[in-house]
Amino acid sequence: MSNFLWFKKIFYSVFHIRRQREITFIMINIGIAGYGNLGKACERIAAQSNIFEVKGIFTRRNPSEVVSPLFGTPVYAQSEICDFEGEIDVVCICTGSAHDVTDLGKSLARRFNTVDSFDTHAEMRGYVSEMNRIATQNDRLCFVGIGWDPGLFSLMRALFCGVLPDGDTQTFWGRGVSQGHSEAIRRIDGVANAKQYTVPKEEAIRLAGEGKAASLCDRDRHMRECYVVAKDGADREAIREKIVTMPNYFAPYDTTVTFVSEEEFEKNHSTMAHGGFVMRSGEANGTRHNLEFSLRLDSNPDFTASVLMAYAAANARLYESGLRGAKTVLDVPVSALFDGCYCDIVKKFV
Amino acid sequence: MSNFLWFKKIFYSVFHIRRQREITFIMINIGIAGYGNLGKACERIAAQSNIFEVKGIFTRRNPSEVVSPLFGTPVYAQSEICDFEGEIDVVCICTGSAHDVTDLGKSLARRFNTVDSFDTHAEMRGYVSEMNRIATQNDRLCFVGIGWDPGLFSLMRALFCGVLPDGDTQTFWGRGVSQGHSEAIRRIDGVANAKQYTVPKEEAIRLAGEGKAASLCDRDRHMRECYVVAKDGADREAIREKIVTMPNYFAPYDTTVTFVSEEEFEKNHSTMAHGGFVMRSGEANGTRHNLEFSLRLDSNPDFTASVLMAYAAANARLYESGLRGAKTVLDVPVSALFDGCYCDIVKKFV
């Protein structure tokens, strides 16, 4: 255990009376399932905060080969998490692929409260419904699709439509790396490495600001920039052709393919920056109004982790107050993101 | 009663089963207290929607002198509203000055659910606290400070701080008319009419985007542009001096005063456009992130009314589900802005 963790333990033991909401310092015990970029960011944010204690990291790898270098958090096999029933307030699901998230989510919701950043929009409705059934049956509270999209962008799309029902909302992503599209390129024969940037088109953003973007197609809204490291002797023209004609992923877009060396790739394309906009233009009582929410993120996993931890704390608070089932950002009042006196929160923010 | 209202009555009577949440078409009976720009906009938005029925306009003027020209809504004296206890689901408080709002709010909260756009930030905490006491004692649900600031901007300030605790938030208003500052100029001897525009400074916006605006003073953030119609023979230099040296209102700002004719004033300064930004720049896990929410509104009262009506509907839904007391936007989950199947809402927005 690191010195930092000891300091936290000693300092907060003075104030630490769990499950008494009138005390500002309530330690929320969390588990982190999955220890990639997102899990590591969650661990660090939690370890440096006043309100979380990380009870363990739960990995599918051999736990003896995984170390928490900065905070000395104990590492366990994922299967061992069941032993922590009753000791962990919220499990943060930080595994990689979408199906890992849903499988683990549905399994954990029988014993734990969870937050996850499941991000397959097309399957969200089904996943929420299934998670709600499991969580309700097992007296649990599970937050689904927490992050920035889905997550904050979802909240904005709903809020904007709610307060300005007569209008059109557009979401733009980027400039930033799409993991799914990068992975699709890396699976092509002859490709050693690849990054794909999603880039919103200026003209589409302009039209969205005027409420005139509803009829735009995918090609009009975003373009796709691919940076590819080819293996020695690979047929670059064949790779380019396979990328730009790939159905769903690239064919519906203006796609550029740039071949770069491994050195240039490492130097210029290791960014995890991302961002985007949600815009709504509409009318109320005959006059026009524009709402816009934008994000510029230096690191996608760091910000996603920050959102996830904020909602993990809200989960613990709302569970205490009796909320059960599967919920999305749309169900969580923003006041639940804070501890302390409600009057102070009103004074500070309203 | 206008034809439009009859049509609504006949059409919705088919579906209209009040207080059964599984029916999408639930008519919410509202009263509108105050019939200025905001009240008129609320009436029109409600009358043209599927979910509201306006039971009456309640005015402090002589009701026989007030007409609802477009929708034929019945007009009553404000004192008559007590006769509607049990018939009105939510009263929208649309009176003018801040003290009119609080006086009426505290009076109505004994008998009705209310939404208001009380906007004196410095008194918000006390007003929420007092309204909460009254509403709780009388089994009512009252939404306080609903609009865009306070309102959506409050929500963003809290959300941004919640998801990115280590950072700095800045709010900018404008370019738009400040009613309070315009009124302060109109009270000066020799002034026939005046409008004051609040204008955010570009340099301050730039610094806020870099998280470096925390130490800026009022003068650094906004400037004040005043357009004044002087009475015949008035001493313009004296008026200018009185404006730019006025404590609190103008002295702490760079203020410009431009004298214009009554004709030019009518032609160029009758706008009710407004807007602004909430920006947060901060760090999570060592990387920097920027969040921004912006509004461009062609009409301040029209958009405020649109927000007020969205939260009036949410008030009726949350009252049905058992919520009581005084609440702000921070307490209202965005899902409450919608009727209908939750799964469809998730599919559409998340």
XYZ file of C-alpha atoms in Angstrom, chain B residues 80-214:
135
model
C -59.455 34.741 -8.060
C -56.806 32.045 -8.527
C -57.720 30.487 -5.164
C -61.023 29.389 -6.724
C -59.030 27.119 -9.030
C -57.457 24.990 -6.310
C -57.727 21.380 -7.501
C -58.368 22.423 -11.107
C -54.905 23.684 -11.995
C -51.943 21.271 -11.992
C -49.218 23.926 -12.234
C -49.175 27.723 -12.039
C -46.544 29.439 -14.216
C -45.435 32.589 -12.427
C -44.716 35.193 -15.112
C -44.925 38.441 -13.178
C -42.367 41.167 -13.743
C -40.025 42.106 -10.945
C -38.115 39.719 -8.728
C -40.123 40.678 -5.632
C -43.404 40.160 -7.430
C -42.219 36.644 -8.219
C -41.162 35.785 -4.667
C -44.273 37.303 -3.055
C -46.574 35.473 -5.430
C -44.517 32.276 -5.253
C -44.681 32.106 -1.472
C -48.406 32.849 -1.537
C -49.278 30.318 -4.266
C -47.099 27.507 -2.859
C -49.726 27.003 -0.140
C -52.314 25.840 -2.679
C -50.611 25.118 -6.020
C -47.627 23.558 -7.688
C -45.628 26.342 -9.318
C -42.791 27.063 -11.718
C -41.092 30.441 -11.700
C -38.109 32.127 -13.298
C -36.948 34.037 -10.223
C -33.559 35.374 -11.282
C -31.841 37.210 -8.442
C -28.857 34.904 -7.924
C -27.868 36.476 -4.604
C -31.290 35.721 -3.072
C -31.770 32.278 -4.604
C -30.614 30.289 -1.604
C -32.987 32.045 0.790
C -35.911 31.888 -1.611
C -35.443 28.151 -2.308
C -35.233 27.481 1.408
C -38.419 29.453 2.205
C -40.323 27.955 -0.736
C -39.229 24.481 0.329
C -40.655 25.037 3.795
C -44.007 26.247 2.444
C -44.307 23.659 -0.336
C -43.392 20.771 1.946
C -45.865 21.856 4.610
C -48.615 22.127 2.020
C -47.812 18.967 0.029
C -46.817 20.952 -3.068
C -44.022 20.824 -5.642
C -42.512 24.166 -6.668
C -39.767 24.667 -9.258
C -37.709 27.781 -8.646
C -35.332 29.707 -10.924
C -36.374 28.039 -14.183
C -35.184 29.674 -17.412
C -31.743 29.965 -18.942
C -29.860 31.847 -16.218
C -30.753 30.792 -13.633
C -31.884 27.568 -15.234
C -29.946 25.908 -18.033
C -26.779 27.848 -17.167
C -27.123 26.731 -13.517
C -27.464 23.151 -14.681
C -24.333 23.460 -16.807
C -22.274 25.128 -14.067
C -23.158 22.259 -11.720
C -22.788 19.476 -14.293
C -19.439 20.795 -15.526
C -18.088 21.074 -11.982
C -19.470 17.646 -11.112
C -17.843 15.796 -13.999
C -14.598 17.824 -13.962
C -14.049 18.862 -10.339
C -10.560 20.288 -10.849
C -11.114 23.364 -13.021
C -12.561 26.839 -13.401
C -16.002 27.798 -14.719
C -16.814 31.149 -16.279
C -20.203 32.487 -17.332
C -20.527 35.148 -20.021
C -23.731 36.935 -20.915
C -24.599 38.605 -24.169
C -24.592 40.204 -26.495
C -28.035 41.017 -25.131
C -30.191 43.503 -23.298
C -30.062 43.722 -19.509
C -33.504 44.854 -18.328
C -32.175 45.945 -14.945
C -29.410 48.118 -16.384
C -31.727 49.617 -19.009
C -34.179 50.504 -16.272
C -31.410 52.108 -14.191
C -30.604 54.446 -17.089
C -34.260 55.288 -17.683
C -34.524 56.545 -14.113
C -31.917 59.285 -14.785
C -33.315 62.834 -15.221
C -33.483 63.834 -18.860
C -33.611 60.272 -20.243
C -36.652 59.456 -22.404
C -35.673 55.880 -23.214
C -32.636 53.570 -22.979
C -31.321 50.108 -23.722
C -28.199 48.556 -22.265
C -26.383 45.719 -24.006
C -24.100 43.438 -22.038
C -21.214 42.359 -24.270
C -18.661 39.691 -23.315
C -15.032 40.566 -24.063
C -13.233 38.401 -26.608
C -10.015 38.303 -24.600
C -11.868 37.051 -21.503
C -13.562 34.309 -23.532
C -10.170 33.275 -24.886
C -8.662 33.145 -21.390
C -11.655 31.189 -20.053
C -11.044 28.614 -22.780
C -7.541 28.168 -21.386
C -8.716 28.023 -17.768
C -6.989 31.337 -17.030
C -9.957 33.637 -16.388
C -10.449 33.050 -12.653
